[in-house]
PDB file of N, CA and C in Angstrom:
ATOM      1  N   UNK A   1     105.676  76.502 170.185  1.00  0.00           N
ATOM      2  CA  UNK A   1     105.480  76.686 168.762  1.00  0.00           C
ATOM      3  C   UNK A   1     104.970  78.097 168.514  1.00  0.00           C
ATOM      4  N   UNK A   2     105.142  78.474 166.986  1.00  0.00           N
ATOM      5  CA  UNK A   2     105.442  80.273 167.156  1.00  0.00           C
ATOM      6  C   UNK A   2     104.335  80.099 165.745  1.00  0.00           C
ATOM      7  N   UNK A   3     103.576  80.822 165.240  1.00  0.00           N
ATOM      8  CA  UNK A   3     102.642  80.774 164.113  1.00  0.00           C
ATOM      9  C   UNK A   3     102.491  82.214 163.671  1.00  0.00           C
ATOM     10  N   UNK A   4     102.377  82.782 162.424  1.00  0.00           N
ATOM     11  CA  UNK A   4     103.041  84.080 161.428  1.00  0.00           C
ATOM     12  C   UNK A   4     101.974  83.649 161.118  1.00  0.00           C
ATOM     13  N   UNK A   5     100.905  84.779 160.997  1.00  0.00           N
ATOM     14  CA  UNK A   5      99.381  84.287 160.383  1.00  0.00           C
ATOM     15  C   UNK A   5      99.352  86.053 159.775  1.00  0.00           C
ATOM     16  N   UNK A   6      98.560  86.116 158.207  1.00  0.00           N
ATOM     17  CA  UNK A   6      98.532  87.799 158.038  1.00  0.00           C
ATOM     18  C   UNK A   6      97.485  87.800 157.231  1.00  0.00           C
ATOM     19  N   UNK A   7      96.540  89.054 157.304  1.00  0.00           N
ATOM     20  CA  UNK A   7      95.330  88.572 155.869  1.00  0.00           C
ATOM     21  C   UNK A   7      95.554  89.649 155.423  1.00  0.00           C
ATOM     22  N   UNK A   8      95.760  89.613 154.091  1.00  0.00           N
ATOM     23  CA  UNK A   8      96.324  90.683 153.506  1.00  0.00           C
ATOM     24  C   UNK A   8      95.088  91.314 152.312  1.00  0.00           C
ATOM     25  N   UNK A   9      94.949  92.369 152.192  1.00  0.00           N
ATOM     26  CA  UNK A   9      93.370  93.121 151.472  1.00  0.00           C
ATOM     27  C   UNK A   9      94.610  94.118 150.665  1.00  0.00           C
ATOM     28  N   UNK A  10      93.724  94.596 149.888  1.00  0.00           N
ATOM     29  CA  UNK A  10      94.244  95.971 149.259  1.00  0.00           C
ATOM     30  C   UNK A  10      94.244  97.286 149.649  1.00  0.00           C
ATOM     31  N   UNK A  11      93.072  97.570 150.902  1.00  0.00           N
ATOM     32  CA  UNK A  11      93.186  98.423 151.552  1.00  0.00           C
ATOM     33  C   UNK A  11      94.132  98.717 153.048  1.00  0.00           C
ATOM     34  N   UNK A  12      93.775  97.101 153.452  1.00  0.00           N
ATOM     35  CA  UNK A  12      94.504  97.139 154.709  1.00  0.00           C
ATOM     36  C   UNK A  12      95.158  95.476 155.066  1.00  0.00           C
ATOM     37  N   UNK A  13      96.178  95.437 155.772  1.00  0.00           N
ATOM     38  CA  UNK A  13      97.077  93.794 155.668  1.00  0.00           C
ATOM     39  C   UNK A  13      96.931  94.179 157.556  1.00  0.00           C
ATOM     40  N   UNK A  14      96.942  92.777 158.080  1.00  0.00           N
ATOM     41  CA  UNK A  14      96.737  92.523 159.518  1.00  0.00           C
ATOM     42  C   UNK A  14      97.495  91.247 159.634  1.00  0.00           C
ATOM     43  N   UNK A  15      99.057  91.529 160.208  1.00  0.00           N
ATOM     44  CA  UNK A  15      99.487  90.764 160.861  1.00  0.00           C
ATOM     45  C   UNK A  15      99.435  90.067 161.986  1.00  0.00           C
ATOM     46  N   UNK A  16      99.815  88.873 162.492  1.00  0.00           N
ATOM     47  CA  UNK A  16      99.717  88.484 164.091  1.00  0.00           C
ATOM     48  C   UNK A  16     101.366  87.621 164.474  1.00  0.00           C
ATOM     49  N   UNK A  17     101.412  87.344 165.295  1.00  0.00           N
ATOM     50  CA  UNK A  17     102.679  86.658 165.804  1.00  0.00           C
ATOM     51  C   UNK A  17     101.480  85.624 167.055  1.00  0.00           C
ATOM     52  N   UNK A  18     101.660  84.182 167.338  1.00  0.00           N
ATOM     53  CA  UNK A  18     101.127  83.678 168.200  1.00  0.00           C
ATOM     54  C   UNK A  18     101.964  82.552 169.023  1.00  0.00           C
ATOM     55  N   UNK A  19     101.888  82.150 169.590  1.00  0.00           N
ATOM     56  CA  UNK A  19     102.876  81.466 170.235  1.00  0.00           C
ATOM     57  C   UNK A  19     101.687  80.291 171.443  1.00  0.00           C
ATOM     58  N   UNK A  20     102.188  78.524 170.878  1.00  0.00           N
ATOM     59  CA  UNK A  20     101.318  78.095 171.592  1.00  0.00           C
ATOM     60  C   UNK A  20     101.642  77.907 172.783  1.00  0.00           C
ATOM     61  N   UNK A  21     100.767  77.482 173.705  1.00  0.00           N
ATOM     62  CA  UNK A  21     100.714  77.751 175.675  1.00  0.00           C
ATOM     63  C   UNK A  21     100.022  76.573 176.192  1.00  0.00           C
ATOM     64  N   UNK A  22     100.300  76.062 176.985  1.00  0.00           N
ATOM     65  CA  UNK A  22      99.159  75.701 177.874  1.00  0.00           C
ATOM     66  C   UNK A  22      97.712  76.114 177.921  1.00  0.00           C
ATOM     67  N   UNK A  23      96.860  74.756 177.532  1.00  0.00           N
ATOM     68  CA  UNK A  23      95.500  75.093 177.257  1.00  0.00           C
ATOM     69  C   UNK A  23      95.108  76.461 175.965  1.00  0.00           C
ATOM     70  N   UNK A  24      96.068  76.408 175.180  1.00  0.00           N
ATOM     71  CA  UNK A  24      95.507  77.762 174.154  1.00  0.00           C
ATOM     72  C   UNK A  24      96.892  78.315 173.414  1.00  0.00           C
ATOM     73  N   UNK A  25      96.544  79.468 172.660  1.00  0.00           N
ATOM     74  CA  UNK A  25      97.475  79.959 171.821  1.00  0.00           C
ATOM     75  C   UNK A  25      97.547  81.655 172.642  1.00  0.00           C
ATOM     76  N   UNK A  26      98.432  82.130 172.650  1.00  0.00           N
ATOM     77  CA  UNK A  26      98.699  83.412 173.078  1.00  0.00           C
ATOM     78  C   UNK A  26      99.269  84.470 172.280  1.00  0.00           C
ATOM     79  N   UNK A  27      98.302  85.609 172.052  1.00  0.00           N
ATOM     80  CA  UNK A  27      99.015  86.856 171.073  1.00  0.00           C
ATOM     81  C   UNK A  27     100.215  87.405 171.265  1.00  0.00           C
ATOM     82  N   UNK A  28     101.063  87.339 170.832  1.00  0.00           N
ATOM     83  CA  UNK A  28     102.237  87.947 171.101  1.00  0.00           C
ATOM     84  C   UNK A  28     102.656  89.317 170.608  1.00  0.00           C
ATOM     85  N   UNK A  29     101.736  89.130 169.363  1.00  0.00           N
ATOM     86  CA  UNK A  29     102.297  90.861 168.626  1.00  0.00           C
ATOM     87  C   UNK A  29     100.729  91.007 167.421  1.00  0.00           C
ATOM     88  N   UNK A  30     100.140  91.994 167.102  1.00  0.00           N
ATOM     89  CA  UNK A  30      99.135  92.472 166.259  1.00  0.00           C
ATOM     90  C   UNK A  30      99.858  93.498 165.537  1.00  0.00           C
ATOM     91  N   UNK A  31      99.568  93.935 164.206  1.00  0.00           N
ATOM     92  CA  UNK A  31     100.077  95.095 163.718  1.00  0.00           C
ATOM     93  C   UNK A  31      99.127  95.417 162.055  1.00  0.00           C
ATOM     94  N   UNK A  32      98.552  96.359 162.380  1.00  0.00           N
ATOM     95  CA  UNK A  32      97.476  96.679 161.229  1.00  0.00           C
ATOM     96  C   UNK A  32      98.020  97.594 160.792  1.00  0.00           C
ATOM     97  N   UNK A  33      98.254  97.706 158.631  1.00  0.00           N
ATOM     98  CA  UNK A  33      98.974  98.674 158.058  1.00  0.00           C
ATOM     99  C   UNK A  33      98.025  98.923 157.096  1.00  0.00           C
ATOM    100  N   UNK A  34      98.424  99.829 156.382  1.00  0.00           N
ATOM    101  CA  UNK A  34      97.928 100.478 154.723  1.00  0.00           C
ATOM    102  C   UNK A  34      98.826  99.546 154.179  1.00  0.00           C
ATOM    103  N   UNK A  35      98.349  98.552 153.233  1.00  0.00           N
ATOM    104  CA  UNK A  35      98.791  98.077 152.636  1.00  0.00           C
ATOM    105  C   UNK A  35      99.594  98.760 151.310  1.00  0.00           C
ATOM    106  N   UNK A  36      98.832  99.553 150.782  1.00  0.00           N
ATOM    107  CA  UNK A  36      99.908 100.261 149.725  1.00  0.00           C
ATOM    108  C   UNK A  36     100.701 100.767 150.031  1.00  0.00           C
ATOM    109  N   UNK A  37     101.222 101.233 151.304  1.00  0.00           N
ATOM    110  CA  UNK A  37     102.232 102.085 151.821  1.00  0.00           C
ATOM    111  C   UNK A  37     103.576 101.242 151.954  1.00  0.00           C
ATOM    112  N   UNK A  38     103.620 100.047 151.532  1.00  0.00           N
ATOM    113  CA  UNK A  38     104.386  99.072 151.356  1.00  0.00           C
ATOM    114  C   UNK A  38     104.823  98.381 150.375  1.00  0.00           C
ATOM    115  N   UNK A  39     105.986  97.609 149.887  1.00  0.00           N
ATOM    116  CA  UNK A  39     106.630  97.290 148.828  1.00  0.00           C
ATOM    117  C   UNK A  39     105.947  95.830 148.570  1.00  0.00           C
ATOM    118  N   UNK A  40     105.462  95.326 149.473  1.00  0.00           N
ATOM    119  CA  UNK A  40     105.429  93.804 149.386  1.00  0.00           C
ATOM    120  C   UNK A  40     104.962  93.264 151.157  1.00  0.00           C
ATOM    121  N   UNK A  41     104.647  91.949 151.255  1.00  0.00           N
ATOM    122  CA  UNK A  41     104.522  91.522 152.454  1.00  0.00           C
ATOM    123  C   UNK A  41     105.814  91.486 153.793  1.00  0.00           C
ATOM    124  N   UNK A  42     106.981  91.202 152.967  1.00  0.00           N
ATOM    125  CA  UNK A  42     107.982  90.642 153.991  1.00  0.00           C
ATOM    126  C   UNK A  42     108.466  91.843 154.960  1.00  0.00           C
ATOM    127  N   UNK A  43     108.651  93.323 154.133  1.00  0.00           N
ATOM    128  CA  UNK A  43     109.013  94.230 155.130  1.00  0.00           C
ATOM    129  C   UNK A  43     107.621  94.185 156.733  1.00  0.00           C
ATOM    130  N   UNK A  44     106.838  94.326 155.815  1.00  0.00           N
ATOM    131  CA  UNK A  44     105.457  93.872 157.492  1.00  0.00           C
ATOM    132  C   UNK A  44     105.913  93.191 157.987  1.00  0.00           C
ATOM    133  N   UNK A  45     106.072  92.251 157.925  1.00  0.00           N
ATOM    134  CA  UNK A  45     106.208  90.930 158.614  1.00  0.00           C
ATOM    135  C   UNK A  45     107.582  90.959 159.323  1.00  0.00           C
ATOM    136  N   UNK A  46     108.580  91.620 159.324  1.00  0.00           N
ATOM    137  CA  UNK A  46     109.863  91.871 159.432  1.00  0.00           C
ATOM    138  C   UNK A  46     109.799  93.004 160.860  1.00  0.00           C
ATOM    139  N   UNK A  47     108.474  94.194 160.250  1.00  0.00           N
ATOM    140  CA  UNK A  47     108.416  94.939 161.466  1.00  0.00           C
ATOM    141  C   UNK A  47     107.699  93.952 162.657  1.00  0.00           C
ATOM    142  N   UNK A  48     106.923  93.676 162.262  1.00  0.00           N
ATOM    143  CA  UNK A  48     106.004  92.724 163.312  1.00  0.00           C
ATOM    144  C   UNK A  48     107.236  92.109 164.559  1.00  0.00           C
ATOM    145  N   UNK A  49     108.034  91.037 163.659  1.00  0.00           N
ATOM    146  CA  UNK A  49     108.581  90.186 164.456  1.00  0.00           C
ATOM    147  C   UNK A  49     110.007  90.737 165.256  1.00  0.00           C
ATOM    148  N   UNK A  50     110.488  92.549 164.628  1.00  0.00           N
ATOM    149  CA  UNK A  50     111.635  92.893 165.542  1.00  0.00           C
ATOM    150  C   UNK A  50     110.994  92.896 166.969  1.00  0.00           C
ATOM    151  N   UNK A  51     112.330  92.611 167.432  1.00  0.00           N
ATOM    152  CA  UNK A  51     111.924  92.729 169.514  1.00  0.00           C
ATOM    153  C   UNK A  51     111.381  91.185 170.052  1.00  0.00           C
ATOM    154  N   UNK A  52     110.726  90.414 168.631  1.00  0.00           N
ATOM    155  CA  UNK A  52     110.387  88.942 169.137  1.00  0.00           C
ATOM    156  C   UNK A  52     111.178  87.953 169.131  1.00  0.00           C
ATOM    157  N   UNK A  53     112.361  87.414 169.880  1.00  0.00           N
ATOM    158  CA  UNK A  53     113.511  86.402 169.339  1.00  0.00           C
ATOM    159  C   UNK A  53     112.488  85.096 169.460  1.00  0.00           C
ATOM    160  N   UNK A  54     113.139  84.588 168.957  1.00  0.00           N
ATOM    161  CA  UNK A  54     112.990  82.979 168.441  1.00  0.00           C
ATOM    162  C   UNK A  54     112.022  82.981 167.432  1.00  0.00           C
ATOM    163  N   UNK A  55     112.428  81.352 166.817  1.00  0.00           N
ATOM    164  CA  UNK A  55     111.991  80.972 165.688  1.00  0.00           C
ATOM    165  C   UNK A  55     110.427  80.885 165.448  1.00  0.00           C
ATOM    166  N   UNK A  56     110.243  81.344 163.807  1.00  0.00           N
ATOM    167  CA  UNK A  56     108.604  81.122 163.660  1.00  0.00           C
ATOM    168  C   UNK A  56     108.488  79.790 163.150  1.00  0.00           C
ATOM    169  N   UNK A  57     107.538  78.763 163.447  1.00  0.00           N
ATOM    170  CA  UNK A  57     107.483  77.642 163.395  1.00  0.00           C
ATOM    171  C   UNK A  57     106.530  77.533 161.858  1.00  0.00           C
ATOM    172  N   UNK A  58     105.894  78.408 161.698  1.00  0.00           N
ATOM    173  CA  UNK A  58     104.626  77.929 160.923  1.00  0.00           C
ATOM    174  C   UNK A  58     104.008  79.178 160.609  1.00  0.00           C
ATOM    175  N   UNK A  59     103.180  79.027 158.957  1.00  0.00           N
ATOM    176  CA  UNK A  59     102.892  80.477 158.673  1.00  0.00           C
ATOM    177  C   UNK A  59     101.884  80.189 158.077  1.00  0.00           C
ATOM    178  N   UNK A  60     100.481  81.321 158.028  1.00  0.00           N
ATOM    179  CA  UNK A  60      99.378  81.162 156.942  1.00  0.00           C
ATOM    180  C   UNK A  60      98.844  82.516 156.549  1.00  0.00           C
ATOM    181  N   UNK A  61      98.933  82.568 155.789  1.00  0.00           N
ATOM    182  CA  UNK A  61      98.666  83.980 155.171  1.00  0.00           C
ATOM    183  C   UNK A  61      97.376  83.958 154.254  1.00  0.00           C
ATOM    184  N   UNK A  62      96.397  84.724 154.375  1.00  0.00           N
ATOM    185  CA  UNK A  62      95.394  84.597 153.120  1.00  0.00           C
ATOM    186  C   UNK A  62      95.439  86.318 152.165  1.00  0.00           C
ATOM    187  N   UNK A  63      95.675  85.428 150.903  1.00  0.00           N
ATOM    188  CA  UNK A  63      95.766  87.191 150.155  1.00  0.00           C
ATOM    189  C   UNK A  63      95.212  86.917 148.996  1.00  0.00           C
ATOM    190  N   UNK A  64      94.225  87.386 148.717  1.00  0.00           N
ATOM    191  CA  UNK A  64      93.194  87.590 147.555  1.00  0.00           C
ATOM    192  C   UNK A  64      94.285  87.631 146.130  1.00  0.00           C
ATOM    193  N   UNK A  65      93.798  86.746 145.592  1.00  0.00           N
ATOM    194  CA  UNK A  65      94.862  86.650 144.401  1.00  0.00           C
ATOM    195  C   UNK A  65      94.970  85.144 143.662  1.00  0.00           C
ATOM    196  N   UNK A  66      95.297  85.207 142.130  1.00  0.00           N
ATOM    197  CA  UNK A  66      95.313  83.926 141.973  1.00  0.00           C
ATOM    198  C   UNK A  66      97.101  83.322 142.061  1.00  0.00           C
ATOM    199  N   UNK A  67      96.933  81.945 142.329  1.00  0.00           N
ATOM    200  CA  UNK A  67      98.219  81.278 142.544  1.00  0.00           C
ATOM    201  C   UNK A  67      99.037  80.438 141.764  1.00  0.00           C
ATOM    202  N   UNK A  68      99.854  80.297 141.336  1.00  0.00           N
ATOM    203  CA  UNK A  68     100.427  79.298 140.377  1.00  0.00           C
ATOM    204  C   UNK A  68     101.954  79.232 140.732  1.00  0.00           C
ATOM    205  N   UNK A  69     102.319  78.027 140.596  1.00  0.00           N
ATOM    206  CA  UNK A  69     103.835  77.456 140.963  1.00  0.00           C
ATOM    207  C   UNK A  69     104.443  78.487 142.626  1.00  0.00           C
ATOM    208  N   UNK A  70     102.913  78.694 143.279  1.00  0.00           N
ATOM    209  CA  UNK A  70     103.675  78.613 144.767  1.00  0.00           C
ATOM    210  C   UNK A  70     103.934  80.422 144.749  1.00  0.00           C
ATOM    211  N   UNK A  71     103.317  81.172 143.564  1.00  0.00           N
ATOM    212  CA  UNK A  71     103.662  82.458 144.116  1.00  0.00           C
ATOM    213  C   UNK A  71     102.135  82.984 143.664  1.00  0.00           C
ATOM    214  N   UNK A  72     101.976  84.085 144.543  1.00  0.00           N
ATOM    215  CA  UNK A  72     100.265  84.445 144.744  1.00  0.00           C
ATOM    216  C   UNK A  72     100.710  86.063 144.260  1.00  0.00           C
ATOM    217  N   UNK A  73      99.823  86.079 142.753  1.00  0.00           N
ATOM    218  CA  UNK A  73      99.654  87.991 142.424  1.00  0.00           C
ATOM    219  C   UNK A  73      98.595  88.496 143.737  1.00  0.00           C
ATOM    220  N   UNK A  74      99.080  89.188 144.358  1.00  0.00           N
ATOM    221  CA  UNK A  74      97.734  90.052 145.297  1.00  0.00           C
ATOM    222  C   UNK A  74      96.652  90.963 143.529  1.00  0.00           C
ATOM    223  N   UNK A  75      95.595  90.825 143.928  1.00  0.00           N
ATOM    224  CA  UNK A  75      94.742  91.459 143.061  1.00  0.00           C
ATOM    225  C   UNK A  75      94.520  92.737 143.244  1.00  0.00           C
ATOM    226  N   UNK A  76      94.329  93.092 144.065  1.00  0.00           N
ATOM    227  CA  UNK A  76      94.371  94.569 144.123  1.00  0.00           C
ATOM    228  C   UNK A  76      95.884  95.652 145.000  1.00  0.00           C
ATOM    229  N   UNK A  77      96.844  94.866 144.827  1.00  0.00           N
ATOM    230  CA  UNK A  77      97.956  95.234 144.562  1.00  0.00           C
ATOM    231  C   UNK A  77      99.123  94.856 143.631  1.00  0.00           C
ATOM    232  N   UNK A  78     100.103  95.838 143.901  1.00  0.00           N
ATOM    233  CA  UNK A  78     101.646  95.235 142.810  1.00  0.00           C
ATOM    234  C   UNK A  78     102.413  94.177 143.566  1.00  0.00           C
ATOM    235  N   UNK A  79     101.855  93.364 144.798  1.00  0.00           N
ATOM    236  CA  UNK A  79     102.703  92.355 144.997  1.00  0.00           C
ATOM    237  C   UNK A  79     102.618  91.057 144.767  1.00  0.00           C
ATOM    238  N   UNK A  80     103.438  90.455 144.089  1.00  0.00           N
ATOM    239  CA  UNK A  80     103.851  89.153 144.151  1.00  0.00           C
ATOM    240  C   UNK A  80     104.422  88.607 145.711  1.00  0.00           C
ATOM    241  N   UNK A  81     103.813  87.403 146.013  1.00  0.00           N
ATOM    242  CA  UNK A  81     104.070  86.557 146.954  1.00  0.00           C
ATOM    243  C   UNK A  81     104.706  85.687 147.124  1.00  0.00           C
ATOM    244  N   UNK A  82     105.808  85.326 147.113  1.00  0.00           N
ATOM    245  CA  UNK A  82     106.362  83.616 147.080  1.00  0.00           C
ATOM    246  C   UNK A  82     106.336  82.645 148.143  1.00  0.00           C
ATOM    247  N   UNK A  83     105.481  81.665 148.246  1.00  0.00           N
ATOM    248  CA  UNK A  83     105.286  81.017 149.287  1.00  0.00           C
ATOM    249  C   UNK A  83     107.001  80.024 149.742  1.00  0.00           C
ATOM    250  N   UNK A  84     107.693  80.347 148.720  1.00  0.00           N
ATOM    251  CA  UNK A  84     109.026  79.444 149.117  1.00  0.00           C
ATOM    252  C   UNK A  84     110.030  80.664 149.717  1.00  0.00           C
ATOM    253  N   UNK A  85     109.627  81.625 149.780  1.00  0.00           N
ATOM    254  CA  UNK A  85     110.804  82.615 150.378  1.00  0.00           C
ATOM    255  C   UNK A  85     110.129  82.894 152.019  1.00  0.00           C
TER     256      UNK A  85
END
């Protein structure tokens, strides 16, 4: 099982890639950005996972912002989130 976990700030967004193992979970990929230097979450998340094949099983993201019908405004950025894309 493969887990897409990212906490996303206005100054700075911290991706992970994890993958579970025997007795534990194992890092597979870290990647810390400037968040404004970016359009939105998915291009991150897109660099993160080139070079990693196979499927992500499961995702949790925390991003400061309020939520309604499943898409999250980041507050101290211009992105919209859609938890269905």
């Amino acid at each position: 099982m493969r887990i897409l976990a990212a906490d996303v700030g206005g100054t700075k967004t911290i991706v992970s890639l994890f993958e579970g193992a025997p007795g534990g979970w194992r890092e597979l990929a870290t990647r810390t950005v400037v968040s404004a230097a970016y359009p939105g979450l998915a291009p991150i998340l897109t660099e993160l996972l080139e070079g990693h094949d196979g499927d992500v099983d499961a995702g949790a993201f925390g991003i400061a912002g309020p939520v309604a019908d499943d898409h999250c405004e980041a507050t101290n950025l211009p992105w919209i989130v859609d938890a269905r894309a």
